Amino acid sequence: MQLTFATYNIHKAVGLDRRRNPDRILAVLNEIDADVVALQEADRRIGRRESVLPLDHIEDYSPYRAVPLNHRPDSLGWHGNALLVRRTIQLAEAAVVPLPVIEPRGAIRADLIAGGQRFRVVGMHLDLSGLRRRQQLRAILAHLARCDHHCPTVVMGDCNEWSVRRGALGEFAAPWRVLAPGRSFPARQPIARFDRIALSAEWTVAEAQVHHSALAARASDHLPVWARLELPKI
């Protein structure tokens, strides 16, 4: 089974032209055509924390549905983190992953089923502080260890980590692998590999890249990254 996973900090749908344009974000997602997408900064931070991507636009202009978390009626996710999945993929369960935080950060998990295979996805947005990032990754890994079902897992998001080989992402000890597909921030002239994808041992990497189209270069301050992954037949 082959699936494509993408992570994208959409900057509340505000592009480099300082315009909020949710349909432009959806157009970028349609360019990538991933099966599962982790979004960061998908909700407004104040007031009712409404989603910046209207649910009816997601339904009308993309192949996705949002993983429901049912914490705030107007939000797409939790602390701006959201998961979109292709409608042909079945949702088994979803949960918020509590993180130690100073600034508004978070993580969410979904267990999904495709082709008869259960797999797990975590979307996350980590802190600017290296120490806090380590604590947050430990919390995510502890949460995964407590899950009832063992299954192939993908953890992805905006890690705010400058180091490619060291830093907080060292919490992903073997057999975990951390992909850094390329420079994704800032979008206009990317220099940092903030957006990462971590894999459990079951996955094989077919391809991993930064999506650097003309539209993506102005839709947000981050570029999306993606990986095409394979699982052996069960």
PDB file of C-alpha atoms in Angstrom:
ATOM      1  CA  MET A   1       0.000   0.000   0.000  1.00  0.00           C
ATOM      2  CA  GLN A   2       1.323   3.435  -0.923  1.00  0.00           C
ATOM      3  CA  LEU A   3       0.140   6.666   0.719  1.00  0.00           C
ATOM      4  CA  THR A   4       1.263  10.271   0.475  1.00  0.00           C
ATOM      5  CA  PHE A   5       1.522  12.367   3.643  1.00  0.00           C
ATOM      6  CA  ALA A   6       1.963  16.141   3.704  1.00  0.00           C
ATOM      7  CA  THR A   7       2.471  18.757   6.394  1.00  0.00           C
ATOM      8  CA  TYR A   8       1.790  22.454   5.864  1.00  0.00           C
ATOM      9  CA  ASN A   9       1.878  25.472   8.150  1.00  0.00           C
ATOM     10  CA  ILE A  10      -0.729  27.621   6.396  1.00  0.00           C
ATOM     11  CA  HIS A  11      -0.111  30.808   8.455  1.00  0.00           C
ATOM     12  CA  LYS A  12      -3.858  31.262   9.023  1.00  0.00           C
ATOM     13  CA  ALA A  13      -4.260  31.306   5.221  1.00  0.00           C
ATOM     14  CA  VAL A  14      -2.459  34.670   5.009  1.00  0.00           C
ATOM     15  CA  GLY A  15      -0.029  34.724   2.111  1.00  0.00           C
ATOM     16  CA  LEU A  16       3.036  36.804   1.373  1.00  0.00           C
ATOM     17  CA  ASP A  17       0.733  39.378  -0.222  1.00  0.00           C
ATOM     18  CA  ARG A  18      -0.836  39.785   3.277  1.00  0.00           C
ATOM     19  CA  ARG A  19      -4.198  38.589   1.981  1.00  0.00           C
ATOM     20  CA  ARG A  20      -6.176  35.853   3.698  1.00  0.00           C
ATOM     21  CA  ASN A  21      -7.127  33.442   0.931  1.00  0.00           C
ATOM     22  CA  PRO A  22      -8.337  30.007   2.070  1.00  0.00           C
ATOM     23  CA  ASP A  23      -9.129  28.865  -1.465  1.00  0.00           C
ATOM     24  CA  ARG A  24      -5.499  29.465  -2.417  1.00  0.00           C
ATOM     25  CA  ILE A  25      -4.429  27.101   0.385  1.00  0.00           C
ATOM     26  CA  LEU A  26      -6.866  24.468  -0.878  1.00  0.00           C
ATOM     27  CA  ALA A  27      -5.482  24.909  -4.387  1.00  0.00           C
ATOM     28  CA  VAL A  28      -1.974  24.191  -3.075  1.00  0.00           C
ATOM     29  CA  LEU A  29      -3.259  21.073  -1.316  1.00  0.00           C
ATOM     30  CA  ASN A  30      -4.868  19.953  -4.558  1.00  0.00           C
ATOM     31  CA  GLU A  31      -1.499  20.388  -6.284  1.00  0.00           C
ATOM     32  CA  ILE A  32       0.150  18.067  -3.769  1.00  0.00           C
ATOM     33  CA  ASP A  33      -2.717  15.534  -3.882  1.00  0.00           C
ATOM     34  CA  ALA A  34      -1.700  13.849  -0.613  1.00  0.00           C
ATOM     35  CA  ASP A  35      -3.830  11.245   1.137  1.00  0.00           C
ATOM     36  CA  VAL A  36      -3.335  12.690   4.628  1.00  0.00           C
ATOM     37  CA  VAL A  37      -2.457  16.308   5.438  1.00  0.00           C
ATOM     38  CA  ALA A  38      -1.387  17.809   8.763  1.00  0.00           C
ATOM     39  CA  LEU A  39      -2.074  21.550   8.963  1.00  0.00           C
ATOM     40  CA  GLN A  40      -0.669  24.045  11.430  1.00  0.00           C
ATOM     41  CA  GLU A  41      -2.078  27.513  12.165  1.00  0.00           C
ATOM     42  CA  ALA A  42      -5.408  26.413  10.719  1.00  0.00           C
ATOM     43  CA  ASP A  43      -7.517  28.334  13.265  1.00  0.00           C
ATOM     44  CA  ARG A  44      -7.591  31.937  14.435  1.00  0.00           C
ATOM     45  CA  ARG A  45      -5.972  32.445  17.841  1.00  0.00           C
ATOM     46  CA  ILE A  46      -8.519  34.762  19.445  1.00  0.00           C
ATOM     47  CA  GLY A  47     -12.275  34.881  19.937  1.00  0.00           C
ATOM     48  CA  ARG A  48     -14.104  31.724  18.891  1.00  0.00           C
ATOM     49  CA  ARG A  49     -10.937  30.440  17.174  1.00  0.00           C
ATOM     50  CA  GLU A  50     -12.752  29.812  13.924  1.00  0.00           C
ATOM     51  CA  SER A  51     -11.156  27.752  11.196  1.00  0.00           C
ATOM     52  CA  VAL A  52      -9.498  29.831   8.487  1.00  0.00           C
ATOM     53  CA  LEU A  53     -10.536  27.120   5.982  1.00  0.00           C
ATOM     54  CA  PRO A  54     -14.335  27.031   5.826  1.00  0.00           C
ATOM     55  CA  LEU A  55     -15.609  23.468   6.117  1.00  0.00           C
ATOM     56  CA  ASP A  56     -17.910  23.880   3.141  1.00  0.00           C
ATOM     57  CA  HIS A  57     -14.935  24.982   1.012  1.00  0.00           C
ATOM     58  CA  ILE A  58     -12.996  21.876   2.053  1.00  0.00           C
ATOM     59  CA  GLU A  59     -15.957  19.715   1.040  1.00  0.00           C
ATOM     60  CA  ASP A  60     -16.592  21.540  -2.242  1.00  0.00           C
ATOM     61  CA  TYR A  61     -13.059  22.243  -3.473  1.00  0.00           C
ATOM     62  CA  SER A  62     -10.927  19.362  -2.197  1.00  0.00           C
ATOM     63  CA  PRO A  63     -11.034  15.556  -1.861  1.00  0.00           C
ATOM     64  CA  TYR A  64     -10.689  15.838   1.934  1.00  0.00           C
ATOM     65  CA  ARG A  65     -12.668  15.808   5.114  1.00  0.00           C
ATOM     66  CA  ALA A  66     -11.448  17.169   8.415  1.00  0.00           C
ATOM     67  CA  VAL A  67     -10.807  14.788  11.294  1.00  0.00           C
ATOM     68  CA  PRO A  68     -13.368  15.858  13.936  1.00  0.00           C
ATOM     69  CA  LEU A  69     -12.137  16.631  17.451  1.00  0.00           C
ATOM     70  CA  ASN A  70     -15.344  18.251  18.777  1.00  0.00           C
ATOM     71  CA  HIS A  71     -13.633  20.676  21.161  1.00  0.00           C
ATOM     72  CA  ARG A  72     -14.758  23.976  19.625  1.00  0.00           C
ATOM     73  CA  PRO A  73     -17.662  24.160  17.180  1.00  0.00           C
ATOM     74  CA  ASP A  74     -15.994  26.682  14.871  1.00  0.00           C
ATOM     75  CA  SER A  75     -12.464  25.265  14.933  1.00  0.00           C
ATOM     76  CA  LEU A  76     -10.932  22.887  12.451  1.00  0.00           C
ATOM     77  CA  GLY A  77      -8.612  21.280  14.989  1.00  0.00           C
ATOM     78  CA  TRP A  78      -6.796  21.951  18.263  1.00  0.00           C
ATOM     79  CA  HIS A  79      -4.481  24.925  18.876  1.00  0.00           C
ATOM     80  CA  GLY A  80      -4.422  25.396  15.120  1.00  0.00           C
ATOM     81  CA  ASN A  81      -3.469  21.782  14.368  1.00  0.00           C
ATOM     82  CA  ALA A  82      -5.796  19.942  12.003  1.00  0.00           C
ATOM     83  CA  LEU A  83      -5.772  16.732   9.997  1.00  0.00           C
ATOM     84  CA  LEU A  84      -7.380  16.384   6.580  1.00  0.00           C
ATOM     85  CA  VAL A  85      -7.858  12.897   5.133  1.00  0.00           C
ATOM     86  CA  ARG A  86      -8.988  11.708   1.752  1.00  0.00           C
ATOM     87  CA  ARG A  87     -12.657  10.757   1.921  1.00  0.00           C
ATOM     88  CA  THR A  88     -11.927   7.155   0.893  1.00  0.00           C
ATOM     89  CA  ILE A  89      -9.889   6.684   4.106  1.00  0.00           C
ATOM     90  CA  GLN A  90     -11.801   5.478   7.156  1.00  0.00           C
ATOM     91  CA  LEU A  91     -11.438   7.185  10.541  1.00  0.00           C
ATOM     92  CA  ALA A  92     -11.121   4.742  13.469  1.00  0.00           C
ATOM     93  CA  GLU A  93     -10.549   7.265  16.277  1.00  0.00           C
ATOM     94  CA  ALA A  94      -9.107  10.685  16.989  1.00  0.00           C
ATOM     95  CA  ALA A  95      -7.755  12.453  20.055  1.00  0.00           C
ATOM     96  CA  VAL A  96      -5.978  15.549  21.296  1.00  0.00           C
ATOM     97  CA  VAL A  97      -2.402  14.904  22.472  1.00  0.00           C
ATOM     98  CA  PRO A  98      -1.792  17.033  25.587  1.00  0.00           C
ATOM     99  CA  LEU A  99       1.533  18.893  25.466  1.00  0.00           C
ATOM    100  CA  PRO A 100       3.474  20.931  28.036  1.00  0.00           C
ATOM    101  CA  VAL A 101       3.196  24.465  26.678  1.00  0.00           C
ATOM    102  CA  ILE A 102       4.077  28.079  27.318  1.00  0.00           C
ATOM    103  CA  GLU A 103       2.868  29.485  24.011  1.00  0.00           C
ATOM    104  CA  PRO A 104      -0.223  28.081  22.216  1.00  0.00           C
ATOM    105  CA  ARG A 105       1.031  24.843  20.692  1.00  0.00           C
ATOM    106  CA  GLY A 106      -0.511  21.415  20.370  1.00  0.00           C
ATOM    107  CA  ALA A 107      -0.736  18.027  18.725  1.00  0.00           C
ATOM    108  CA  ILE A 108      -3.537  15.768  17.547  1.00  0.00           C
ATOM    109  CA  ARG A 109      -3.732  12.082  16.639  1.00  0.00           C
ATOM    110  CA  ALA A 110      -5.919  10.061  14.299  1.00  0.00           C
ATOM    111  CA  ASP A 111      -6.069   6.315  13.714  1.00  0.00           C
ATOM    112  CA  LEU A 112      -7.024   5.667  10.093  1.00  0.00           C
ATOM    113  CA  ILE A 113      -7.784   2.647   7.927  1.00  0.00           C
ATOM    114  CA  ALA A 114      -6.935   2.309   4.234  1.00  0.00           C
ATOM    115  CA  GLY A 115      -6.782  -0.887   2.211  1.00  0.00           C
ATOM    116  CA  GLY A 116      -7.666  -2.859   5.338  1.00  0.00           C
ATOM    117  CA  GLN A 117      -4.561  -1.548   7.129  1.00  0.00           C
ATOM    118  CA  ARG A 118      -4.758   0.543  10.288  1.00  0.00           C
ATOM    119  CA  PHE A 119      -2.182   3.314  10.638  1.00  0.00           C
ATOM    120  CA  ARG A 120      -1.676   6.277  12.937  1.00  0.00           C
ATOM    121  CA  VAL A 121      -0.940   9.936  12.229  1.00  0.00           C
ATOM    122  CA  VAL A 122       0.065  12.746  14.582  1.00  0.00           C
ATOM    123  CA  GLY A 123       0.041  16.383  13.499  1.00  0.00           C
ATOM    124  CA  MET A 124       2.035  18.794  15.663  1.00  0.00           C
ATOM    125  CA  HIS A 125       3.328  22.335  16.015  1.00  0.00           C
ATOM    126  CA  LEU A 126       6.255  22.522  18.419  1.00  0.00           C
ATOM    127  CA  ASP A 127       7.531  25.321  20.616  1.00  0.00           C
ATOM    128  CA  LEU A 128      10.219  27.877  19.757  1.00  0.00           C
ATOM    129  CA  SER A 129      12.170  26.773  22.850  1.00  0.00           C
ATOM    130  CA  GLY A 130      14.476  23.783  22.303  1.00  0.00           C
ATOM    131  CA  LEU A 131      13.940  22.485  25.852  1.00  0.00           C
ATOM    132  CA  ARG A 132      10.178  22.757  25.502  1.00  0.00           C
ATOM    133  CA  ARG A 133      10.314  21.010  22.110  1.00  0.00           C
ATOM    134  CA  ARG A 134      12.080  18.063  23.743  1.00  0.00           C
ATOM    135  CA  GLN A 135       9.424  17.904  26.462  1.00  0.00           C
ATOM    136  CA  GLN A 136       6.661  18.069  23.873  1.00  0.00           C
ATOM    137  CA  LEU A 137       8.158  15.262  21.765  1.00  0.00           C
ATOM    138  CA  ARG A 138       8.525  13.115  24.874  1.00  0.00           C
ATOM    139  CA  ALA A 139       4.837  13.741  25.605  1.00  0.00           C
ATOM    140  CA  ILE A 140       3.886  12.720  22.043  1.00  0.00           C
ATOM    141  CA  LEU A 141       5.973   9.542  22.188  1.00  0.00           C
ATOM    142  CA  ALA A 142       4.538   8.676  25.617  1.00  0.00           C
ATOM    143  CA  HIS A 143       1.027   9.170  24.244  1.00  0.00           C
ATOM    144  CA  LEU A 144       1.783   6.838  21.338  1.00  0.00           C
ATOM    145  CA  ALA A 145       3.168   4.220  23.719  1.00  0.00           C
ATOM    146  CA  ARG A 146      -0.131   4.268  25.621  1.00  0.00           C
ATOM    147  CA  CYS A 147      -2.322   3.752  22.544  1.00  0.00           C
ATOM    148  CA  ASP A 148      -4.246   0.463  22.538  1.00  0.00           C
ATOM    149  CA  HIS A 149      -3.340  -0.646  19.028  1.00  0.00           C
ATOM    150  CA  HIS A 150       0.207  -0.939  17.746  1.00  0.00           C
ATOM    151  CA  CYS A 151       0.274   0.169  14.123  1.00  0.00           C
ATOM    152  CA  PRO A 152       2.501   1.991  11.602  1.00  0.00           C
ATOM    153  CA  THR A 153       2.801   5.641  12.610  1.00  0.00           C
ATOM    154  CA  VAL A 154       3.648   8.966  10.974  1.00  0.00           C
ATOM    155  CA  VAL A 155       4.357  12.072  13.076  1.00  0.00           C
ATOM    156  CA  MET A 156       4.629  15.334  11.153  1.00  0.00           C
ATOM    157  CA  GLY A 157       4.409  19.069  11.483  1.00  0.00           C
ATOM    158  CA  ASP A 158       6.196  22.355  12.024  1.00  0.00           C
ATOM    159  CA  CYS A 159       8.992  21.443  14.435  1.00  0.00           C
ATOM    160  CA  ASN A 160      10.669  24.866  14.655  1.00  0.00           C
ATOM    161  CA  GLU A 161      13.959  22.942  14.705  1.00  0.00           C
ATOM    162  CA  TRP A 162      16.986  24.342  12.888  1.00  0.00           C
ATOM    163  CA  SER A 163      19.238  21.323  13.310  1.00  0.00           C
ATOM    164  CA  VAL A 164      18.930  18.531  10.743  1.00  0.00           C
ATOM    165  CA  ARG A 165      20.640  15.769  12.745  1.00  0.00           C
ATOM    166  CA  ARG A 166      20.630  16.976  16.353  1.00  0.00           C
ATOM    167  CA  GLY A 167      18.385  19.056  18.533  1.00  0.00           C
ATOM    168  CA  ALA A 168      15.032  18.061  19.954  1.00  0.00           C
ATOM    169  CA  LEU A 169      14.295  15.622  17.135  1.00  0.00           C
ATOM    170  CA  GLY A 170      16.931  13.346  18.662  1.00  0.00           C
ATOM    171  CA  GLU A 171      14.041  12.201  20.877  1.00  0.00           C
ATOM    172  CA  PHE A 172      13.024  10.029  17.920  1.00  0.00           C
ATOM    173  CA  ALA A 173      15.412   7.185  18.720  1.00  0.00           C
ATOM    174  CA  ALA A 174      15.857   4.214  16.374  1.00  0.00           C
ATOM    175  CA  PRO A 175      13.931   2.582  14.799  1.00  0.00           C
ATOM    176  CA  TRP A 176      12.176   5.940  14.235  1.00  0.00           C
ATOM    177  CA  ARG A 177      13.421   7.886  11.215  1.00  0.00           C
ATOM    178  CA  VAL A 178      13.078  11.637  10.733  1.00  0.00           C
ATOM    179  CA  LEU A 179      12.788  12.978   7.194  1.00  0.00           C
ATOM    180  CA  ALA A 180      13.916  16.513   6.398  1.00  0.00           C
ATOM    181  CA  PRO A 181      12.839  16.743   2.737  1.00  0.00           C
ATOM    182  CA  GLY A 182      14.309  20.209   2.249  1.00  0.00           C
ATOM    183  CA  ARG A 183      14.210  23.881   3.167  1.00  0.00           C
ATOM    184  CA  SER A 184      10.648  25.030   3.699  1.00  0.00           C
ATOM    185  CA  PHE A 185      10.841  28.352   5.614  1.00  0.00           C
ATOM    186  CA  PRO A 186      10.513  31.198   4.793  1.00  0.00           C
ATOM    187  CA  ALA A 187       8.590  30.440   1.635  1.00  0.00           C
ATOM    188  CA  ARG A 188      10.075  33.204  -0.527  1.00  0.00           C
ATOM    189  CA  GLN A 189      13.709  32.157   0.053  1.00  0.00           C
ATOM    190  CA  PRO A 190      13.680  29.072   2.288  1.00  0.00           C
ATOM    191  CA  ILE A 191      16.684  28.478   4.531  1.00  0.00           C
ATOM    192  CA  ALA A 192      15.277  26.312   7.369  1.00  0.00           C
ATOM    193  CA  ARG A 193      14.008  22.725   7.419  1.00  0.00           C
ATOM    194  CA  PHE A 194      11.339  23.409  10.034  1.00  0.00           C
ATOM    195  CA  ASP A 195       8.761  21.018   8.576  1.00  0.00           C
ATOM    196  CA  ARG A 196       9.552  17.361   9.230  1.00  0.00           C
ATOM    197  CA  ILE A 197       8.046  13.896   8.938  1.00  0.00           C
ATOM    198  CA  ALA A 198       8.973  11.089  11.380  1.00  0.00           C
ATOM    199  CA  LEU A 199       8.242   7.444  10.576  1.00  0.00           C
ATOM    200  CA  SER A 200       7.965   4.243  12.552  1.00  0.00           C
ATOM    201  CA  ALA A 201       9.943   1.241  11.329  1.00  0.00           C
ATOM    202  CA  GLU A 202       7.188  -0.290   9.171  1.00  0.00           C
ATOM    203  CA  TRP A 203       7.278   2.362   6.460  1.00  0.00           C
ATOM    204  CA  THR A 204       9.437   2.455   3.353  1.00  0.00           C
ATOM    205  CA  VAL A 205      10.149   5.867   1.813  1.00  0.00           C
ATOM    206  CA  ALA A 206       9.451   6.047  -1.909  1.00  0.00           C
ATOM    207  CA  GLU A 207       9.961   9.819  -2.249  1.00  0.00           C
ATOM    208  CA  ALA A 208      10.059  12.957  -0.092  1.00  0.00           C
ATOM    209  CA  GLN A 209      10.144  16.567  -1.259  1.00  0.00           C
ATOM    210  CA  VAL A 210       9.310  20.189  -0.571  1.00  0.00           C
ATOM    211  CA  HIS A 211       6.402  21.378  -2.712  1.00  0.00           C
ATOM    212  CA  HIS A 212       7.703  24.595  -4.270  1.00  0.00           C
ATOM    213  CA  SER A 213       5.155  25.675  -6.868  1.00  0.00           C
ATOM    214  CA  ALA A 214       4.532  29.288  -7.853  1.00  0.00           C
ATOM    215  CA  LEU A 215       1.268  29.214  -5.884  1.00  0.00           C
ATOM    216  CA  ALA A 216       2.825  27.665  -2.764  1.00  0.00           C
ATOM    217  CA  ALA A 217       5.591  30.269  -2.814  1.00  0.00           C
ATOM    218  CA  ARG A 218       3.081  33.016  -2.004  1.00  0.00           C
ATOM    219  CA  ALA A 219       0.189  31.221  -0.236  1.00  0.00           C
ATOM    220  CA  SER A 220       1.863  31.017   3.214  1.00  0.00           C
ATOM    221  CA  ASP A 221       5.158  31.795   4.938  1.00  0.00           C
ATOM    222  CA  HIS A 222       5.980  28.045   4.889  1.00  0.00           C
ATOM    223  CA  LEU A 223       6.207  25.673   1.958  1.00  0.00           C
ATOM    224  CA  PRO A 224       4.487  22.303   2.353  1.00  0.00           C
ATOM    225  CA  VAL A 225       6.563  19.133   2.533  1.00  0.00           C
ATOM    226  CA  TRP A 226       5.411  15.646   1.611  1.00  0.00           C
ATOM    227  CA  ALA A 227       6.498  12.021   1.588  1.00  0.00           C
ATOM    228  CA  ARG A 228       5.227   9.066  -0.392  1.00  0.00           C
ATOM    229  CA  LEU A 229       5.387   6.032   1.884  1.00  0.00           C
ATOM    230  CA  GLU A 230       4.812   2.330   1.394  1.00  0.00           C
ATOM    231  CA  LEU A 231       3.632  -0.458   3.684  1.00  0.00           C
ATOM    232  CA  PRO A 232       4.085  -4.171   2.985  1.00  0.00           C
ATOM    233  CA  LYS A 233       0.957  -6.171   2.285  1.00  0.00           C
ATOM    234  CA  ILE A 234      -0.650  -7.645   5.382  1.00  0.00           C
TER     235      ILE A 234
END
